[in-house]
Every structure is written in C-alpha cells, then in structure tokens.
mmCIF file of C-alpha atoms and ligand atoms in Angstrom:
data_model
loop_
_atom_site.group_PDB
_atom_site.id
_atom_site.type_symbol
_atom_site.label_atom_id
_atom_site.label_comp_id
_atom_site.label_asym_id
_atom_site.label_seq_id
_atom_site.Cartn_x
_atom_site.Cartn_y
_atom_site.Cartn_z
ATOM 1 C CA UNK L 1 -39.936 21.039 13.857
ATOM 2 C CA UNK L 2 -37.452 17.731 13.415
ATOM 3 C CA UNK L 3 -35.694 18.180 10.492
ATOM 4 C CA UNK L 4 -36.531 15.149 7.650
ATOM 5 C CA UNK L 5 -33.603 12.264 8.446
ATOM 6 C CA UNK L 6 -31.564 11.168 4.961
ATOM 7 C CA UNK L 7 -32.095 8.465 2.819
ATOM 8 C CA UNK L 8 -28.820 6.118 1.921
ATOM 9 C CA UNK L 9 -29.151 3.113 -0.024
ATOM 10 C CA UNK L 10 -26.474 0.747 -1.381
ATOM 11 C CA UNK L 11 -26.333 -1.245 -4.123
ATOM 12 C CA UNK L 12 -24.042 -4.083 -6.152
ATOM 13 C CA UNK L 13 -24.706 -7.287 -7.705
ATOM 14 C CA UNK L 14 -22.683 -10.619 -6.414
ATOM 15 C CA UNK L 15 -19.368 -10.447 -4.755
ATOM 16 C CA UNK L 16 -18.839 -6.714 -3.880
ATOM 17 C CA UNK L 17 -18.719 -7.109 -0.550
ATOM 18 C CA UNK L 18 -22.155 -5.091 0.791
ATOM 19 C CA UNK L 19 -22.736 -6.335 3.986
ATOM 20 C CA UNK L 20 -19.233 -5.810 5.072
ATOM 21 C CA UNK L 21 -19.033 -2.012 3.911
ATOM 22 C CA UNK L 22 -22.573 -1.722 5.008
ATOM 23 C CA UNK L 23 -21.204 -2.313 8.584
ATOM 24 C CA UNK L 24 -18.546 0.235 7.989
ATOM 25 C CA UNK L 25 -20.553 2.875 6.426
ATOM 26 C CA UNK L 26 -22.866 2.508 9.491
ATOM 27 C CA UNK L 27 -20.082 2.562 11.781
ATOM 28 C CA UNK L 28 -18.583 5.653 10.200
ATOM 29 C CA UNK L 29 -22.366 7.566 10.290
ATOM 30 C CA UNK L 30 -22.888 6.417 13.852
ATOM 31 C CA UNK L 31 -19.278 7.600 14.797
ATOM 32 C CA UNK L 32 -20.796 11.229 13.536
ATOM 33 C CA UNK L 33 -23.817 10.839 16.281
ATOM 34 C CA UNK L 34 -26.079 10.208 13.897
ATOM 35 C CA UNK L 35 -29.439 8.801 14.504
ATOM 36 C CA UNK L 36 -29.326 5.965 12.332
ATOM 37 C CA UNK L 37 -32.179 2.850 11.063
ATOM 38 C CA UNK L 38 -30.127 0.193 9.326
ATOM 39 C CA UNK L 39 -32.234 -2.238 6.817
ATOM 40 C CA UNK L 40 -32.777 -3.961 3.916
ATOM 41 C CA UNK L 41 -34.493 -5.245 0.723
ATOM 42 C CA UNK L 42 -36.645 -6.416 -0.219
ATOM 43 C CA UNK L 43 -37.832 -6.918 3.539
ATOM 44 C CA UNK L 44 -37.275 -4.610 6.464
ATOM 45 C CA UNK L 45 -40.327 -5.771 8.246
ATOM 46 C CA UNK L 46 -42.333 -9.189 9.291
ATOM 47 C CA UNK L 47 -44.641 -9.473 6.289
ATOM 48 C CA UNK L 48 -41.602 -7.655 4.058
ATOM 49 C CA UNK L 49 -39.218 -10.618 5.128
ATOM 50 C CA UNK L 50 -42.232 -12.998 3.779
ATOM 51 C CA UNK L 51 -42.070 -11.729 0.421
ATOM 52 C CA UNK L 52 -38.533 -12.136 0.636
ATOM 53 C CA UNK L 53 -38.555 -15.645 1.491
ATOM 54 C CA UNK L 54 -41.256 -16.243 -1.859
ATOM 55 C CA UNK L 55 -38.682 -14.193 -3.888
ATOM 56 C CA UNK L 56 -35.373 -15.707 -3.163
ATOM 57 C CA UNK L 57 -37.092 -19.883 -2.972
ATOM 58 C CA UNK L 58 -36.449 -21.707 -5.603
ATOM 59 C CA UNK L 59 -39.163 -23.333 -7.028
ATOM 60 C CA UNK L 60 -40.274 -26.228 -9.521
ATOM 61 C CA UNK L 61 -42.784 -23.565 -10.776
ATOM 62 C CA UNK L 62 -41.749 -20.403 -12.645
ATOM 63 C CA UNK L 63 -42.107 -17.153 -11.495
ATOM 64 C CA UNK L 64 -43.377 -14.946 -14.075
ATOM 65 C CA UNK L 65 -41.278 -11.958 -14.056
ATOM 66 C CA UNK L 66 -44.565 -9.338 -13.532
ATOM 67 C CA UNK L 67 -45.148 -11.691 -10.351
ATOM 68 C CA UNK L 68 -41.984 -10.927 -8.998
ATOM 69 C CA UNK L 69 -41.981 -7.003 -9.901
ATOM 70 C CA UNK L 70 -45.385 -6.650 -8.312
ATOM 71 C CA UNK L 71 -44.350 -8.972 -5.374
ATOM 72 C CA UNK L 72 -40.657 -6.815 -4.660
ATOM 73 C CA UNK L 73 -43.358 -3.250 -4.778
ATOM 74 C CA UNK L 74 -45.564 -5.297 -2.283
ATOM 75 C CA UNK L 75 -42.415 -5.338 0.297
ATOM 76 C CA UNK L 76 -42.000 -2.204 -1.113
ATOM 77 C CA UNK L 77 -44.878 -0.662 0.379
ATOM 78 C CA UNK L 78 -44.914 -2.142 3.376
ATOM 79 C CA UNK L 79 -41.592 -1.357 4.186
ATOM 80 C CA UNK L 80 -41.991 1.806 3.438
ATOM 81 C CA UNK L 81 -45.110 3.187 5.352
ATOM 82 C CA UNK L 82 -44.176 0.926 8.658
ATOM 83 C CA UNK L 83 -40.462 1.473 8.690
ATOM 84 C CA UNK L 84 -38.693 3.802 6.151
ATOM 85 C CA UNK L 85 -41.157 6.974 6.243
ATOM 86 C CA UNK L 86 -42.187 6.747 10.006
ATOM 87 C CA UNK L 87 -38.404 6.844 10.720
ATOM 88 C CA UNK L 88 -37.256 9.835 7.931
ATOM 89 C CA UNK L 89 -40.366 11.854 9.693
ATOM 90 C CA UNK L 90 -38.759 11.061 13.154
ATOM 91 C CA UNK L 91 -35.329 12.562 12.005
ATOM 92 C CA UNK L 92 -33.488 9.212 12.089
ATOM 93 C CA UNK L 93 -31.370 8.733 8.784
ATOM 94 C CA UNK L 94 -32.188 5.484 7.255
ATOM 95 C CA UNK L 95 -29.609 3.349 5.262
ATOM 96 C CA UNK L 96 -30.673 0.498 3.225
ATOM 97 C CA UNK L 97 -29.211 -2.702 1.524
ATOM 98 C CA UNK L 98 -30.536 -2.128 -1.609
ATOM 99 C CA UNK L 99 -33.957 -0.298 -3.015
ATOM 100 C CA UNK L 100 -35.356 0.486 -6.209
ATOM 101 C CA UNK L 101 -32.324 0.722 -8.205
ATOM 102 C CA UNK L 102 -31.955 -2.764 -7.649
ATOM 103 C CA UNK L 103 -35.255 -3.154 -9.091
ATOM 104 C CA UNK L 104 -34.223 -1.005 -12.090
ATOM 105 C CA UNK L 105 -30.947 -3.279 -12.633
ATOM 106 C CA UNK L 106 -32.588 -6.630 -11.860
ATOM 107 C CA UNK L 107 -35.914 -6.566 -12.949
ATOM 108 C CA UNK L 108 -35.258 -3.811 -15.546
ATOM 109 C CA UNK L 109 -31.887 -5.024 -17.046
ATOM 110 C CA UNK L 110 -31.911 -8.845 -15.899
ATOM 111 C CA UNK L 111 -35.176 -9.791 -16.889
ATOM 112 C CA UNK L 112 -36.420 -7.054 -19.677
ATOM 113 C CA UNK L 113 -38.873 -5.962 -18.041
ATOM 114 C CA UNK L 114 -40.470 -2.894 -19.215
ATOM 115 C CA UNK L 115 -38.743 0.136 -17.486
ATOM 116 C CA UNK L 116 -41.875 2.402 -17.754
ATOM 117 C CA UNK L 117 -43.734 -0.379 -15.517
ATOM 118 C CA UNK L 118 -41.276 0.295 -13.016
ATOM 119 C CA UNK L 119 -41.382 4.060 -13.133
ATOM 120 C CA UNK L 120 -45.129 3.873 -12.821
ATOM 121 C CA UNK L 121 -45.004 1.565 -9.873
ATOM 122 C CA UNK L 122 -42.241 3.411 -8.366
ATOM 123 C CA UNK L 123 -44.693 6.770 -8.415
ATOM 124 C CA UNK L 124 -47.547 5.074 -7.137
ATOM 125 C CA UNK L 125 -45.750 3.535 -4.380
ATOM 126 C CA UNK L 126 -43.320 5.866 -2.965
ATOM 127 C CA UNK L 127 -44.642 9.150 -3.917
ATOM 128 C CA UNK L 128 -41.844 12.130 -3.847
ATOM 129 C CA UNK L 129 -39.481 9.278 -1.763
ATOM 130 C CA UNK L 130 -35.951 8.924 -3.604
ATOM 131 C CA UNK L 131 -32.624 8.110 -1.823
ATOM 132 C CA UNK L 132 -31.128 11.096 -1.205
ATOM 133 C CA UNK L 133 -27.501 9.537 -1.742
ATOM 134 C CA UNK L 134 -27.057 6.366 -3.636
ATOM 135 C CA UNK L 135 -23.381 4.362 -3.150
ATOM 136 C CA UNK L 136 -23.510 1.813 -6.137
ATOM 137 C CA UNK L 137 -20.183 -1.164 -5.254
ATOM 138 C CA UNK L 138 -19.119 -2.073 -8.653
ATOM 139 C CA UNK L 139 -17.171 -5.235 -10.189
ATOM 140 C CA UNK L 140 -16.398 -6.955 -13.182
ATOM 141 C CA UNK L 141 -19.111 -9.669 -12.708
ATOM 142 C CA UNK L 142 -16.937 -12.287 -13.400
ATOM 143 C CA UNK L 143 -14.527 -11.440 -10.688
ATOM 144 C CA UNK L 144 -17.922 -10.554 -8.496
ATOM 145 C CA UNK L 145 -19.034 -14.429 -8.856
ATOM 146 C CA UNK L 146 -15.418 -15.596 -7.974
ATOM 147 C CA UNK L 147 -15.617 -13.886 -4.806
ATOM 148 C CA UNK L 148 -18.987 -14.436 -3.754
ATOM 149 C CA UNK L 149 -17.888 -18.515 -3.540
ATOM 150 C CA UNK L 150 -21.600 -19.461 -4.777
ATOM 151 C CA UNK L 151 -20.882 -21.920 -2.437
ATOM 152 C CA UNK L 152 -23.497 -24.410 -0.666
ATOM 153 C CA UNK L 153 -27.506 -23.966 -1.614
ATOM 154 C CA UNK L 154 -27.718 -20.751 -4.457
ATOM 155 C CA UNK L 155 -31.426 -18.668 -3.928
ATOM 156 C CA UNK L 156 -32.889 -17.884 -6.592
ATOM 157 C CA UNK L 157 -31.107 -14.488 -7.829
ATOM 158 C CA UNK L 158 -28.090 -16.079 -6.810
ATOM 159 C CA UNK L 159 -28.384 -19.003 -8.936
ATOM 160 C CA UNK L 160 -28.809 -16.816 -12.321
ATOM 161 C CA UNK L 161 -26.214 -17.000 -14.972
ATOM 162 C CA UNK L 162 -23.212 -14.468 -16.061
ATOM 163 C CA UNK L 163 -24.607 -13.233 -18.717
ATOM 164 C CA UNK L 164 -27.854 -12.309 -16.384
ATOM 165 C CA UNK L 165 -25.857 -10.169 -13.772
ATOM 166 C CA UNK L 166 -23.920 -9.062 -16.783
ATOM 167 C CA UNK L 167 -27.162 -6.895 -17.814
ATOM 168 C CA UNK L 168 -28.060 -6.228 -14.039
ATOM 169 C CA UNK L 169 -24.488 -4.645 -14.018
ATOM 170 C CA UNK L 170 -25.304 -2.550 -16.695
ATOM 171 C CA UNK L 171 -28.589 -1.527 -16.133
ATOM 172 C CA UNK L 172 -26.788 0.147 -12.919
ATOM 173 C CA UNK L 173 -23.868 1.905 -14.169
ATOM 174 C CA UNK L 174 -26.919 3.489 -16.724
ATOM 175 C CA UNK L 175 -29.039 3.915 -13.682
ATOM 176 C CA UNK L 176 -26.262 6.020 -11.858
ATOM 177 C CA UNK L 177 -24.771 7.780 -14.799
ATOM 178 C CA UNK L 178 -28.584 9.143 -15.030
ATOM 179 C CA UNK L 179 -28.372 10.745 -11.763
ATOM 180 C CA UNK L 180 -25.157 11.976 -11.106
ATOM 181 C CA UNK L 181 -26.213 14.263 -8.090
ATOM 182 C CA UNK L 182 -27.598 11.246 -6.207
ATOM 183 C CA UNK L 183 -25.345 8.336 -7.105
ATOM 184 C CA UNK L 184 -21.771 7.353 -6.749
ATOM 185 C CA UNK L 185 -19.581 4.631 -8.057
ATOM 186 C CA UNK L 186 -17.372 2.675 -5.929
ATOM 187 C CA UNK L 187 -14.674 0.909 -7.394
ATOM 188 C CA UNK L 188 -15.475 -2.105 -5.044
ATOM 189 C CA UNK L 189 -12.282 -4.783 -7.009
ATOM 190 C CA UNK L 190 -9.296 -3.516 -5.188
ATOM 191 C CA UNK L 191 -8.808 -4.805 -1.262
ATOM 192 C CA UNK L 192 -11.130 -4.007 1.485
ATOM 193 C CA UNK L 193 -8.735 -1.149 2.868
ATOM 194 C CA UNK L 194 -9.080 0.385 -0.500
ATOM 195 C CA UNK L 195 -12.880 0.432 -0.949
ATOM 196 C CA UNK L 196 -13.144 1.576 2.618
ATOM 197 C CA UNK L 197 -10.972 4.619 1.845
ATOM 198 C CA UNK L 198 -13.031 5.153 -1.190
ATOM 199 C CA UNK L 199 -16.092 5.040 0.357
ATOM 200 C CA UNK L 200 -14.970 7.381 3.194
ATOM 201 C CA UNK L 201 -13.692 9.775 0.944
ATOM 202 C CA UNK L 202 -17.226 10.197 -0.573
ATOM 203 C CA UNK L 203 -19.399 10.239 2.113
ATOM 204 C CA UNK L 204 -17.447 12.200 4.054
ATOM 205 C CA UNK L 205 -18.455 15.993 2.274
ATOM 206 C CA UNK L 206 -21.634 14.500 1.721
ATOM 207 C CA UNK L 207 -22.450 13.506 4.987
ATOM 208 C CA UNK L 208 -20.755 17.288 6.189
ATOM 209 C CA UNK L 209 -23.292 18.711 3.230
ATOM 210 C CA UNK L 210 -26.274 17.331 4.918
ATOM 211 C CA UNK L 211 -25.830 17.663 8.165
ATOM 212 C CA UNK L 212 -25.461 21.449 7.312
ATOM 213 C CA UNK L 213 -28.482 21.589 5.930
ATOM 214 C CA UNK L 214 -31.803 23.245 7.932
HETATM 215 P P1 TMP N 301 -29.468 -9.455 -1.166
HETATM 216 O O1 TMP N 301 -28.871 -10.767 -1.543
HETATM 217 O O2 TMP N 301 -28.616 -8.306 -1.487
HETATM 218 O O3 TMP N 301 -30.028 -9.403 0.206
HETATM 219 O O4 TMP N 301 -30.760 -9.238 -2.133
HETATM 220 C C1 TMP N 301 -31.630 -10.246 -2.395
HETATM 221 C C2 TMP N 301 -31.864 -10.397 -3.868
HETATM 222 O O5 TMP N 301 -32.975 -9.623 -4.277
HETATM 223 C C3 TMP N 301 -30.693 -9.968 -4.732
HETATM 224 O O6 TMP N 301 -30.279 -11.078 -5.482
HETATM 225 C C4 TMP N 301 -31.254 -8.924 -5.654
HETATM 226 C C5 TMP N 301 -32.746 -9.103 -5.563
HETATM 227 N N1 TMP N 301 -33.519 -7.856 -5.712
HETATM 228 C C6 TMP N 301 -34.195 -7.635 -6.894
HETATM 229 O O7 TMP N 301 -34.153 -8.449 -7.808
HETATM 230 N N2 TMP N 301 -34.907 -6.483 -7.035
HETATM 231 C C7 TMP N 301 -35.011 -5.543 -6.038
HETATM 232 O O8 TMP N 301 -35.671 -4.515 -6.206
HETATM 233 C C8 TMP N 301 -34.302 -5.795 -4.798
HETATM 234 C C9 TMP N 301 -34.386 -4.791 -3.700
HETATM 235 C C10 TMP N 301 -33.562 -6.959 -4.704
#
C-alpha cells in the first residue's frame, strides 16, 4: 500500500517573505528525495485560479464578506478533490502557500466573521483533511507593510489597512497557540539567513519524524 504523503502549509500576512522561504523549504524537502506538489491558495487549479482572480480584483462594488468566505471554500473544494487529495493518496507530500488558517486569520479575525461558519464549512469541505505541519512567518505588521513596498497596483487584501492585518495577525498567533502539535512560529523579522536557519531547525526533526513513520 503507498503510504498517505504529508500535508505542509505556510502562512503570514504582508511582508514576511513566503514565497522566498517557500522556495527554500521546498528546496530543503526535495534535497531529502521527497516526492513533493508545491501550490497555493486560494487557487491551485484552472477554475481555483478564477476564484482567485474575483477575490483579489478590486471592485467599485462591495464584496460582502459571506461572498468571499463561500467563494475562498469554492477554490477550496476544487483544489482539494483535483489536486491536494489525489496527490496525498499518491504518496506525494504536498506543501501549500497558505490554507484554511488563512481563512481563520483573514476572514475570521480581519473581517469578524463568525468563526463557527468557518468550522462548519471547513467540516463539510475537507472532511478529516488538516495540515499535518503548519509553519506560521510572523512580523510586527507594521514592519511587515514596510517590507512588502505596497508598491505599484495593491489587490484587494493587499490594499486593507493596519489595523485590518493587525487582527489577521492575531487571529493567527490564537490559531497556532490552539494547536501546538501542528503549528510553529517563525520569527520571520530578523535577516533571511536567520529565518532560514530557523526554519531548518524545525523542520528538520519533523521532517525525520515523518518520514519514520509506516
Ligand atoms: P497571497 O498573496 O499569499 O497569494 O494570498 C492571496 C490573498 O488571499 C492574501 O491576501 C490572503 C487572502 N486569503 C484569505 O483572505 N483567506 C484565505 O483563506 C486564503 C487562503 C487567502
């Protein structure tokens, strides 16, 4: 029988560098011959990366924040029965920008949204499925926004306010305290060299842990 592939997923809000220590993380787990299925959200596939484009527009007209829960499960779902689950099944590890802790933080601390309409949807949608390791990048916002530029045209996450990604930045620190086993904080302020060594030094025993597994 193939044994299951892991579940990484890595979150932050503005300015923590993801996409740069994504490529490292996935350099380090291919380095260890893992089988690996890089990709993001919300999107991940050809109608995901739709949704995407409706979520991030910016738009005379609104959205209401239920729309845009319902719409980031939509990708959700689709992501996860043509990409995510197809690939765990196959024994390839998957490791995503972002998932539903993101939803949790933005749409459960940045806009108020109920957090009990996101557990529901979160059951209905994915089942048993939960990251099996979660690397949350942390900054002070303020410094987050500094380094992120927020230079030429702003989506429309990007475009929100400090005190905004103030609450998203909570709502994850809460999210990870809450699951100790599963998530770890990064320290993502100091240089590049730093984080990296950070992040190394966590997912190395982990990584070791699961690959030991049967
Ligand atoms: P990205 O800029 O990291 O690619 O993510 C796109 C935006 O989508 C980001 O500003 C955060 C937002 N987002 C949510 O609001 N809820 C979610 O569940 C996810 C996955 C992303």
């Amino acid at each position: 029988m193939i044994k299951r592939g892991k579940f990484i997923t890595i979150e932050g809000t503005e300015g923590v560098g993801k996409s740069t220590n994504i490529e490292f993380i996935k350099e380090y787990l291919v380095r260890q011959g893992i089988p690996l299925l890089l990709t993001r959200e919300p999107g991940g596939t050809p109608l995901a990366e739709e949704i995407r484009e409706m979520l991030l527009k910016r738009r005379d007209e609104k959205m209401d924040e239920s729309t845009e829960l319902l719409l980031i499960f939509a990708a959700r779902s689709q992501h996860l029965q043509q990409v995510i689950l197809p690939a765990l099944k196959g024994g390839r590890w998957v490791l995503s920008d972002r998932f539903t802790d993101a939803t949790y933080a933005y749409q459960g601390g940045g806009r108020g949204l109920n957090i009990s309409l996101i557990t529901d949807l979160e059951e209905r949608i994915q089942g048993e499925l939960r990251p099996d390791l979660t690397l949350l990048l942390d900054i002070d916002v303020k410094l987050g926004l500094e380094r992120a530029g927020r230079r030429g045209e702003l989506d429309r996450f990007e475009n929100e306010q400090l005190p905004f990604f103030e609450k998203v930045r909570k709502a994850y620190l809460k999210r990870i305290q809450e699951s100790p086993d599963r998530c770890m904080v990064i320290d993502a302020s100091p240089s590049l060299r730093v984080v990296q060594e950070s992040i190394k030094k966590v997912l190395e025993p982990k990584i070791e842990e699961f690959l030991a597994e049967n």
